[in-house]
Each structure stands twice: as C-alpha cells, then as structure tokens.
Short mmCIF file of C-alpha atoms in Angstrom, two decimals:
data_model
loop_
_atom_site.label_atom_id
_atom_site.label_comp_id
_atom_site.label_asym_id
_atom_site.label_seq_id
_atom_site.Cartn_x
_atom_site.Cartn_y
_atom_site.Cartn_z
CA UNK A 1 126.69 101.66 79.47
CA UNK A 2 124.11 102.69 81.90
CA UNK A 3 121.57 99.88 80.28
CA UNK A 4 124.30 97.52 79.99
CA UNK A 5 124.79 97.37 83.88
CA UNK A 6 121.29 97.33 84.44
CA UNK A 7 120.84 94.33 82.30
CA UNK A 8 123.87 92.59 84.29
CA UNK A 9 122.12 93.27 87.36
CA UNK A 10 119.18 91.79 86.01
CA UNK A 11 120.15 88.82 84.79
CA UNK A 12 122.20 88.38 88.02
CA UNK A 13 119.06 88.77 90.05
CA UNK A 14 117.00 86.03 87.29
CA UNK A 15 119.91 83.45 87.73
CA UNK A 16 119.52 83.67 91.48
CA UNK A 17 115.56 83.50 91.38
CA UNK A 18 116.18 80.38 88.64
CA UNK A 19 118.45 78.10 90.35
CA UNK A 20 116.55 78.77 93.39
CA UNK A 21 113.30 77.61 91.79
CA UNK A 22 114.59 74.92 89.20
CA UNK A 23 116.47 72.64 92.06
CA UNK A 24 113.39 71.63 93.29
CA UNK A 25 111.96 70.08 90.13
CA UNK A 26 115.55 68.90 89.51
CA UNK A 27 114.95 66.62 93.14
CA UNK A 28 111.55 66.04 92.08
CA UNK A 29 112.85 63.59 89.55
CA UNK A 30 115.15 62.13 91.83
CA UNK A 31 114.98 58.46 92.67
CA UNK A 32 114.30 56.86 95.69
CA UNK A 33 118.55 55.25 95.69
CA UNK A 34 119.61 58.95 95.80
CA UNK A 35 116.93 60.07 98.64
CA UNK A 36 119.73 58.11 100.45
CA UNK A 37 122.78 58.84 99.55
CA UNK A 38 125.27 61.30 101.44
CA UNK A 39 124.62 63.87 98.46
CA UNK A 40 120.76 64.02 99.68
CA UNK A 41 121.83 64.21 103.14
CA UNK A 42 123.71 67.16 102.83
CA UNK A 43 120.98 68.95 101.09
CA UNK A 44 118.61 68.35 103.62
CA UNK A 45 121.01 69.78 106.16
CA UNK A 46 121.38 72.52 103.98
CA UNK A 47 117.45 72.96 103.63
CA UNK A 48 117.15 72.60 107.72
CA UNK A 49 119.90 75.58 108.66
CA UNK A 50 117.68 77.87 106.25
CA UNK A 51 114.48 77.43 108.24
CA UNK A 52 113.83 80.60 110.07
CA UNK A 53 112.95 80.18 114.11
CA UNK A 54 109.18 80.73 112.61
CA UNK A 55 109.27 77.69 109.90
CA UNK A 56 109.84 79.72 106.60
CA UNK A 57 112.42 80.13 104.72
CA UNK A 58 113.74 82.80 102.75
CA UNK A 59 112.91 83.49 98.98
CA UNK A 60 115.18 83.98 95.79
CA UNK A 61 118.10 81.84 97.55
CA UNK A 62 119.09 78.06 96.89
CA UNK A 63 118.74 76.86 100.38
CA UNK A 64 119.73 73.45 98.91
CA UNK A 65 123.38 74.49 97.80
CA UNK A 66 125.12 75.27 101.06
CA UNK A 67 124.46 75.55 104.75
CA UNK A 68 123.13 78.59 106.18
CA UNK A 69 126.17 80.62 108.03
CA UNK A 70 125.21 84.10 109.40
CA UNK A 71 123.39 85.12 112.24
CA UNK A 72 119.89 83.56 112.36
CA UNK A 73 118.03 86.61 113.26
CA UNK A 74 118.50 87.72 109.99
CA UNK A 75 116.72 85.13 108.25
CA UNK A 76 113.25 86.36 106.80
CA UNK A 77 110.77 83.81 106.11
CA UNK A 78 108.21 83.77 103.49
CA UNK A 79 105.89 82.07 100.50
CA UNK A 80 106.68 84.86 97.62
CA UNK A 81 108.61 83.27 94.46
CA UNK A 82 108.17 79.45 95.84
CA UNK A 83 109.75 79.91 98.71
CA UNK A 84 109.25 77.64 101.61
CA UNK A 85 106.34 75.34 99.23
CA UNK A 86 109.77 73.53 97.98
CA UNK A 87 111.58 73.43 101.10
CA UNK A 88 108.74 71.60 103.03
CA UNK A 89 107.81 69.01 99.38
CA UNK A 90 111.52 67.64 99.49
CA UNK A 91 111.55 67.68 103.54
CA UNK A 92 108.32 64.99 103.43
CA UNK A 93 109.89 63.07 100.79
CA UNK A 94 113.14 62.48 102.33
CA UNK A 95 111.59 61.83 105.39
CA UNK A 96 109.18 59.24 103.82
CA UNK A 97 112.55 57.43 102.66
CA UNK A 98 114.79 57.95 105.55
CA UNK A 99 112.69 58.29 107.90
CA UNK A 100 114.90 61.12 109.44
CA UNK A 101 113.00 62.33 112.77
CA UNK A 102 114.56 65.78 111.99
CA UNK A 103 113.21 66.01 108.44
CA UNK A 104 110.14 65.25 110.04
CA UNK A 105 109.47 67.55 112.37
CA UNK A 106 111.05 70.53 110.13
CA UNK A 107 108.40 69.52 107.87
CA UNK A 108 105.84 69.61 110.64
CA UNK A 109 106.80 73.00 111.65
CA UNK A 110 106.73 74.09 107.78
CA UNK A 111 103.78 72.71 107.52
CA UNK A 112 102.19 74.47 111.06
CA UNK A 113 103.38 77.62 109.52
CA UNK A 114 101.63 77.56 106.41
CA UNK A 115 98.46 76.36 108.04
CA UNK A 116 98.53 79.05 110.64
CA UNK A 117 99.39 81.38 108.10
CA UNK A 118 96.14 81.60 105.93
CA UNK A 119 93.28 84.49 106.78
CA UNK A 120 89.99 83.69 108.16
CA UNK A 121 89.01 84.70 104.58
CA UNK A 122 91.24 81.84 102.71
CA UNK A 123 94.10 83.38 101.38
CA UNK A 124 97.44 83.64 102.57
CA UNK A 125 99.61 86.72 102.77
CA UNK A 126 103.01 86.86 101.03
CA UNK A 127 104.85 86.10 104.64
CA UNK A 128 103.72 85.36 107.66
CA UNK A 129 103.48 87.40 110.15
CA UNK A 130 101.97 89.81 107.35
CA UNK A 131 103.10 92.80 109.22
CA UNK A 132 101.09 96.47 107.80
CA UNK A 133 102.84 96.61 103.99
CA UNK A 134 101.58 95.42 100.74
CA UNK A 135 102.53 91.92 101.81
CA UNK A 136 99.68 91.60 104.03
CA UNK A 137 97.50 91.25 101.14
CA UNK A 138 96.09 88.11 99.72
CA UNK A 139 98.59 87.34 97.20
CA UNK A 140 98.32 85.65 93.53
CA UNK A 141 101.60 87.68 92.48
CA UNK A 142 104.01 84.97 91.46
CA UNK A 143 101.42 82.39 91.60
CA UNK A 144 102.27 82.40 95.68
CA UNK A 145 99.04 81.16 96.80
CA UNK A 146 98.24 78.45 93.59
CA UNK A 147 101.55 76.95 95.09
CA UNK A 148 100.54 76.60 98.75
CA UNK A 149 96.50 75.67 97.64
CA UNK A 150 98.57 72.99 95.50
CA UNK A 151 101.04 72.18 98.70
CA UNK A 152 97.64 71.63 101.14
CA UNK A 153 95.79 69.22 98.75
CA UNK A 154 98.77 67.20 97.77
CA UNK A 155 99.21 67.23 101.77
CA UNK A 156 95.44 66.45 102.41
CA UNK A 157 95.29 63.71 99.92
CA UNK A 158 98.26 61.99 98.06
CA UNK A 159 99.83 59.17 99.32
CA UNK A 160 102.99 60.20 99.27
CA UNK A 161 101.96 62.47 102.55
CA UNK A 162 100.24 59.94 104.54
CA UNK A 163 102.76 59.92 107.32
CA UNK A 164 101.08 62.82 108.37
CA UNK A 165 98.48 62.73 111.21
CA UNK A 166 95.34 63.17 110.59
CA UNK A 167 94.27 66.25 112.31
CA UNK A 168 97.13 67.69 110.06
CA UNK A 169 95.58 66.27 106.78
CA UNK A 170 92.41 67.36 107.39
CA UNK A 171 93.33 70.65 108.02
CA UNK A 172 95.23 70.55 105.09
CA UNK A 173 91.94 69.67 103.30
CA UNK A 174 89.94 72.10 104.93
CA UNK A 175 92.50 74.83 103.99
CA UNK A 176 92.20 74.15 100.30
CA UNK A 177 88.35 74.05 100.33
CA UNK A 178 88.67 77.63 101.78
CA UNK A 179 91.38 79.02 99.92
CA UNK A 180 89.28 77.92 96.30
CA UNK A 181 86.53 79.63 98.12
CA UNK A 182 88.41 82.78 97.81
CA UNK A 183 89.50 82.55 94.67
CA UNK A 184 85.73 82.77 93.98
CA UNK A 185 85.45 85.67 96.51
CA UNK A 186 88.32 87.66 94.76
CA UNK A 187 87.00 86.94 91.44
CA UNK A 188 86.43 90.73 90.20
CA UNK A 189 82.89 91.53 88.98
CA UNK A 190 82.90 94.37 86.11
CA UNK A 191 79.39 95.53 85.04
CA UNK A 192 77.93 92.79 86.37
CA UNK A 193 80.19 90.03 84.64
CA UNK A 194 83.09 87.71 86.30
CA UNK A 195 86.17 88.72 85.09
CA UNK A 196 89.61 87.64 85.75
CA UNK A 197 91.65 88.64 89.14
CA UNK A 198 94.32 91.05 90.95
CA UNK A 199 97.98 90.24 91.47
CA UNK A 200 97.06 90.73 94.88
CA UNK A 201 93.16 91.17 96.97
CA UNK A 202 92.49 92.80 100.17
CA UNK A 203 92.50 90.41 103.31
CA UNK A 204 89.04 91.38 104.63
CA UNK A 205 86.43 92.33 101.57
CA UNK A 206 88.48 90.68 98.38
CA UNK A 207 88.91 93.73 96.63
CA UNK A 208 91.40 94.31 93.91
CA UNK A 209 94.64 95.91 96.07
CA UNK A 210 98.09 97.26 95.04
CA UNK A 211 101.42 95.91 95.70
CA UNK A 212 105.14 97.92 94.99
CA UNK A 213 105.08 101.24 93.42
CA UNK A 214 104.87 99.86 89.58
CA UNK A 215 101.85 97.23 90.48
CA UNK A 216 98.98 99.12 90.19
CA UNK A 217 95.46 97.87 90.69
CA UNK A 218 94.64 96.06 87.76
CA UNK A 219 93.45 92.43 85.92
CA UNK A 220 96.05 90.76 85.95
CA UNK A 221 96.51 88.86 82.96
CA UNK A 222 100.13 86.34 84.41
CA UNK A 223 98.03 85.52 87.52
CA UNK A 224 94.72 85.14 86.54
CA UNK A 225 96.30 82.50 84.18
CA UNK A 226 97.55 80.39 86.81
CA UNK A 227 94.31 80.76 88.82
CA UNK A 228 92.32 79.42 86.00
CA UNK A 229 94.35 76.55 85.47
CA UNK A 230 94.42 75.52 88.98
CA UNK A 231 90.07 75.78 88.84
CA UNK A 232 90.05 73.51 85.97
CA UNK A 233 91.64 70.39 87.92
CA UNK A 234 89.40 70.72 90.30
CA UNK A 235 87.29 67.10 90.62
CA UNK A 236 83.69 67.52 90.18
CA UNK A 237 83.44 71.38 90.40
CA UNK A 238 80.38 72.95 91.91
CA UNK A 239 78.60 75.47 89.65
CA UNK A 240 80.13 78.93 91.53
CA UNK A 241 83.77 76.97 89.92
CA UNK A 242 82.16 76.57 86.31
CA UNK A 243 81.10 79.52 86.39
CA UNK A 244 84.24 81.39 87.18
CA UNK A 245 86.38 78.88 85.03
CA UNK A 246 84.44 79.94 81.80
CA UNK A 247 83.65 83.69 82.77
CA UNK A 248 87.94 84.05 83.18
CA UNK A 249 88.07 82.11 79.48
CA UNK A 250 86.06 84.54 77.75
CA UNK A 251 87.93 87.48 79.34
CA UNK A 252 91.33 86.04 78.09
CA UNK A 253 90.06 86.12 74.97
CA UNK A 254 88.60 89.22 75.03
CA UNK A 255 92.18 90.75 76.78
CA UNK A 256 93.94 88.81 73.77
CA UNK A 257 96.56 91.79 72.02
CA UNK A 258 97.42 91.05 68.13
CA UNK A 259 99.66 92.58 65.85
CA UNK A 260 102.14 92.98 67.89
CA UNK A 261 105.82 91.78 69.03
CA UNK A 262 107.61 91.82 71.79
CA UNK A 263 111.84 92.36 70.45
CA UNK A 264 114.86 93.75 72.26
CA UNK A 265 117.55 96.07 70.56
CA UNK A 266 120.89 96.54 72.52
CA UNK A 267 119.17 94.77 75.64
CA UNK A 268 115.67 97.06 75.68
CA UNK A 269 112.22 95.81 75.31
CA UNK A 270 110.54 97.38 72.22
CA UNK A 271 107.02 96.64 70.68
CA UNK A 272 106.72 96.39 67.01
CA UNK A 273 103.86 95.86 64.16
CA UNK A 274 103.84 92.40 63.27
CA UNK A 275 100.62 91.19 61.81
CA UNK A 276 101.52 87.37 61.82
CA UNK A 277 102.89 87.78 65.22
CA UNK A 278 101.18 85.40 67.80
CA UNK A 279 98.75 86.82 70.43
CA UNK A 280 100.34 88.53 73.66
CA UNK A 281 98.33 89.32 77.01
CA UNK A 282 99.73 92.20 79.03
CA UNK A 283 100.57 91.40 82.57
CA UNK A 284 98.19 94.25 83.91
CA UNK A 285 94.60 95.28 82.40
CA UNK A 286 92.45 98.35 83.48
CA UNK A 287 89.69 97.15 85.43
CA UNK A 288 87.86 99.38 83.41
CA UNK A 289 88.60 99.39 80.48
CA UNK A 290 90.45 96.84 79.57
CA UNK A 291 93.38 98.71 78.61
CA UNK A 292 96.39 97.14 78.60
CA UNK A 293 98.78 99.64 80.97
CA UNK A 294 102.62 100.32 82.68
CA UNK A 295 104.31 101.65 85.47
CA UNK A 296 107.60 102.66 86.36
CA UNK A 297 109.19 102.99 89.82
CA UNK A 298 107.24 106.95 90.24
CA UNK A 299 103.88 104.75 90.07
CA UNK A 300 102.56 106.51 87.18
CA UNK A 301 100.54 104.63 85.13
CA UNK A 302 101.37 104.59 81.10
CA UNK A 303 100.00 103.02 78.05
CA UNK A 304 103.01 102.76 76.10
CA UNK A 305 105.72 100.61 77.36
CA UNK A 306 108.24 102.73 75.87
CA UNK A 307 107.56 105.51 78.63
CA UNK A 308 108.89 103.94 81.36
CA UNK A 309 112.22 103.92 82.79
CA UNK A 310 114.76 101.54 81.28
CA UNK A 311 115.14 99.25 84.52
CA UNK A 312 111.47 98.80 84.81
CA UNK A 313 110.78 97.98 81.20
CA UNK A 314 113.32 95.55 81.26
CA UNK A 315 113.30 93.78 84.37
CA UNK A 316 109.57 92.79 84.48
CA UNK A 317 107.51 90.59 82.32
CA UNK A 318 104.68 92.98 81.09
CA UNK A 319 103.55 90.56 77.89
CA UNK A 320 103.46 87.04 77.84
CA UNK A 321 101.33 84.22 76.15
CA UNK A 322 99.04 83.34 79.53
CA UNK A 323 96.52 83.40 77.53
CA UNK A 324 97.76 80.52 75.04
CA UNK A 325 98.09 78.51 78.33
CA UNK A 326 94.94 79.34 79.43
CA UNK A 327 93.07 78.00 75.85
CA UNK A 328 95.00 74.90 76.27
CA UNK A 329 94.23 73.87 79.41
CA UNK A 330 90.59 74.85 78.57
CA UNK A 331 90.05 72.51 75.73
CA UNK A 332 91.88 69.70 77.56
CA UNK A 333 88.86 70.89 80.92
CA UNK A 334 86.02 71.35 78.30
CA UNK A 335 86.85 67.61 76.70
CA UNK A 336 86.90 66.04 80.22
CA UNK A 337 83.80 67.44 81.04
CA UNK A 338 81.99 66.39 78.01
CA UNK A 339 83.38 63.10 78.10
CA UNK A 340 82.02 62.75 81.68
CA UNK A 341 85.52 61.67 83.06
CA UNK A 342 86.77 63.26 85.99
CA UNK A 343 90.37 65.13 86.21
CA UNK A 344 93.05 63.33 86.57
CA UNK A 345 94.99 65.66 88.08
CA UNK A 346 95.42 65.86 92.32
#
C-alpha cells in the first residue's frame, strides 16, 4: 500500500511537470492563423498573470491553462524544469504576430531578467535572486542553463527575434559567448584529462557542487549529455570546444554500464542481468572512480540501487541511455566536420 501511494504521488507530480513542459512544443507547432485567434489570446493572458513582479515565472505549473488567481506575493520565479525559457519563446512569437504592446514588454522584462540573471562567471543560478541555498549554484540539473544558452542565441540571432533592439540582441549574444565559456570552465579535469560535468558548479571557481540531500557531487552522466550536444552545434568551434566535445565522448563511453536492465515489479525499480540488454549510463558517477553511485533522502551515498528508500528509487531517473544520445549526435558532429560543412543548427 505504502508503495502504491507513493507511486500515485509520483506520477501526480510527473503529469504536472509534463503538461507543463509539453504545451510549449505543442504552440511551437502552431500556425501563424491560430497566433490570432481568441484561443491564443487567452493563453497569453494566462502566461502574463503568471509573471512574478521580478519577470519569472514559476516552475512545474501550466501557466498556459488558466489565469493566475491568488495573491501575487506568492508567486516564485525561476529557470529550473523550463520554466520561464517557454513563457518568454511564445510571448515573442505572439507578439511578432499581433503585435500586442503587452506581450511585448512582458517579454522584455523576461528577457531583462534572464540577462541580469547570469554570474560574472557565465552561468546562471536556478532562480534569480539566487538567495544562499543550493540554488545559487551554476546549474546544468534539468538541462536549466542549455535552455537559457539556447533562449540567448536564438534571441541574439534568429529572425524570428529581430523586433528586439539591438543593445538587447547583443547582449543576448554576448551572454551565450560567456555562458559556453563556462561550460569550458566547469568542465571537470580528473588526472589530468577533461571529463564530463556536475549537475550543478560553484558560482565563483567552477567546481563540482552539491544540490538536495540525494545529489551528491558527482559526473553527471543526464547533464553532461545535454551539455555535449549543445557544444556540437556550435558553428566553427574554437579548439578549447573540440577539445571538450571529444574528451566528454570518450568518457561516455568509458561510463557506458552493460549487462544490465532497468525493470519494475509491483511499481519498484529493480536491476537485473541481462547480457543482450542495451547500454545504460547512471545519472551520477564518482569523480573518482567512476563508480556508478545512489542516494536516498539521509544523503548517504550507495552503490546498489536497491539500498535506498522506496520513494527515492522510484521517483528519480538514476539510468538512462544519455549516452546513446550522446554517440548519435557525435557521428552526425564528426561527419559535418569532415565534410567541411558547417552546423546547421542555430
């Protein structure tokens, strides 16, 4: 019973996070008739009642499906799970169709916030103001800062964003040049070899940093994925990019776990022989070592998956195929490259 309500609550929570996250590709693929229809309106309403006094908006919530109605002190900003990155892409392209002065300057203010947000260092904290916690860290968790260094070049470059001044688009541009210079920075260095990276980095010196209780320092093998990925559509990369895009390759597959396969009996994770089971990366890696590793809400660290409490077993992702995702985009990089072409992708 006691596993059963904890997978309700779980799957609650991951149907909240998902509808949040998956109407903004669903309005993505909207066309231009229904950027002006009543329907469109409304959501944009909806989206501007969300924004908090600061120009964030709150995560895990579909800030698209009804209006904001309590009091609007409560409203906590910030850029963890996709938050406010959607919010301020479908505020610029309603605008560029309606040319709604509102939608504009929420965007603006969005926009200003993000900006403003980033570290001296380039990275951006998981809110903003980053207050003393965890969440002042540079943070990769949840791909949060490959979503606003994506946000600030589509701003500094694409078309689709030229209404923008250009004091704002250059910043934008300056922002991403710094923020891929501390992906570089954060990069972490094992016995004199690039590696991969941390969920999350230290603000100041770049050093690997913990988050809540069960993220432990550690290579992260879910971030470092996304990281990668973002590197490798980079136009023309310098030699410091190369350098970390093929260092972070050979890690994943040195990281690469086979023989093993993730099931789940009445609801709970288990780990099973399987020797024509594809390869798995674990989401967190010893810095050391290399050893794959787990934590439960106490913050001890564990090597067996089974040995932490039920809730935390189940209601993280602590395998995953990165690493397939990783190759991929590698070989797609690698045949660019030797075909002298540049990316295609902005």
């Amino acid at each position: 019973m006691k596993l059963f309500t904890i997978a309700c609550l779980l799957m609650s929570f991951v149907a909240s996070v998902q509808s949040a996250t998956s109407a903004w590709s669903t309005y993505e693929k909207k066309d231009r008739q229904w950027y002006v229809s009543p329907n469109a309106r409304q959501v944009a309403e909806n989206i501007l009642s969300w924004q908090s006094d600061l120009g964030s908006w709150p995560k895990n919530l579909d800030t698209t499906k009804e209006p904001f109605a309590a009091d609007r002190k409560s409203l906590k900003g910030t850029f963890d799970n996709g938050a406010t990155v959607g919010e301020v892409r479908f505020l610029a392209r309603i605008f560029t169709i309606t040319k709604d002065s509102r939608f504009h300057d929420s965007f603006l203010k969005g926009l200003d916030h993000i900006l403003a947000a980033q570290y001296a260092t380039g990275g951006w904290p998981q809110a903003y103001p980053p207050g003393k916690g965890y969440a002042r860290h540079i943070t990769f968790n949840d791909d949060t800062m490959v979503h606003l260094l994506e946000l600030v070049r589509d701003i500094g470059n694409k078309k689709d964003f030229s209404f923008i001044d250009d004091k704002r688009r250059e910043a934008s541009q300056e922002s991403f040049r710094r923020g891929i210079d501390c992906i570089l920075k954060c990069q972490v260095i094992v016995n004199g070899k690039r590696t991969v990276w941390c969920a999350q980095h230290d603000e100041i010196d770049f050093s690997p940093r913990p988050a809540r209780s069960f993220e432990l320092v550690s290579l992260s093998g879910a971030e470092s994925a996304r990281i990668l990925r973002l590197l490798m559509t980079l136009e023309n990369p310098g030699p410091g990019v190369v350098e970390a895009i093929e260092s972070g390759v050979k890690w994943f597959e040195s990281a690469k776990l086979t023989g093993i396969r993730q099931i789940k009996v009445d609801g709970d994770k288990r780990i099973i022989s399987d020797p024509n089971a594809l390869p798995l990366w674990a989401r967190f890696y010893e810095i050391e070592t290399t050893r794959p590793f787990f934590s439960g809400r106490d913050g001890i660290k564990k090597y067996d998956i089974s040995q932490i409490e039920a809730e935390r077993r189940n209601g993280y992702a602590w395998y995953g195929s990165w690493g397939e995702e990783v190759s991929k985009a590698y070989h797609a990089w690698k045949a660019r490259a030797d075909s002298g072409l540049k990316s295609n992708v902005q």
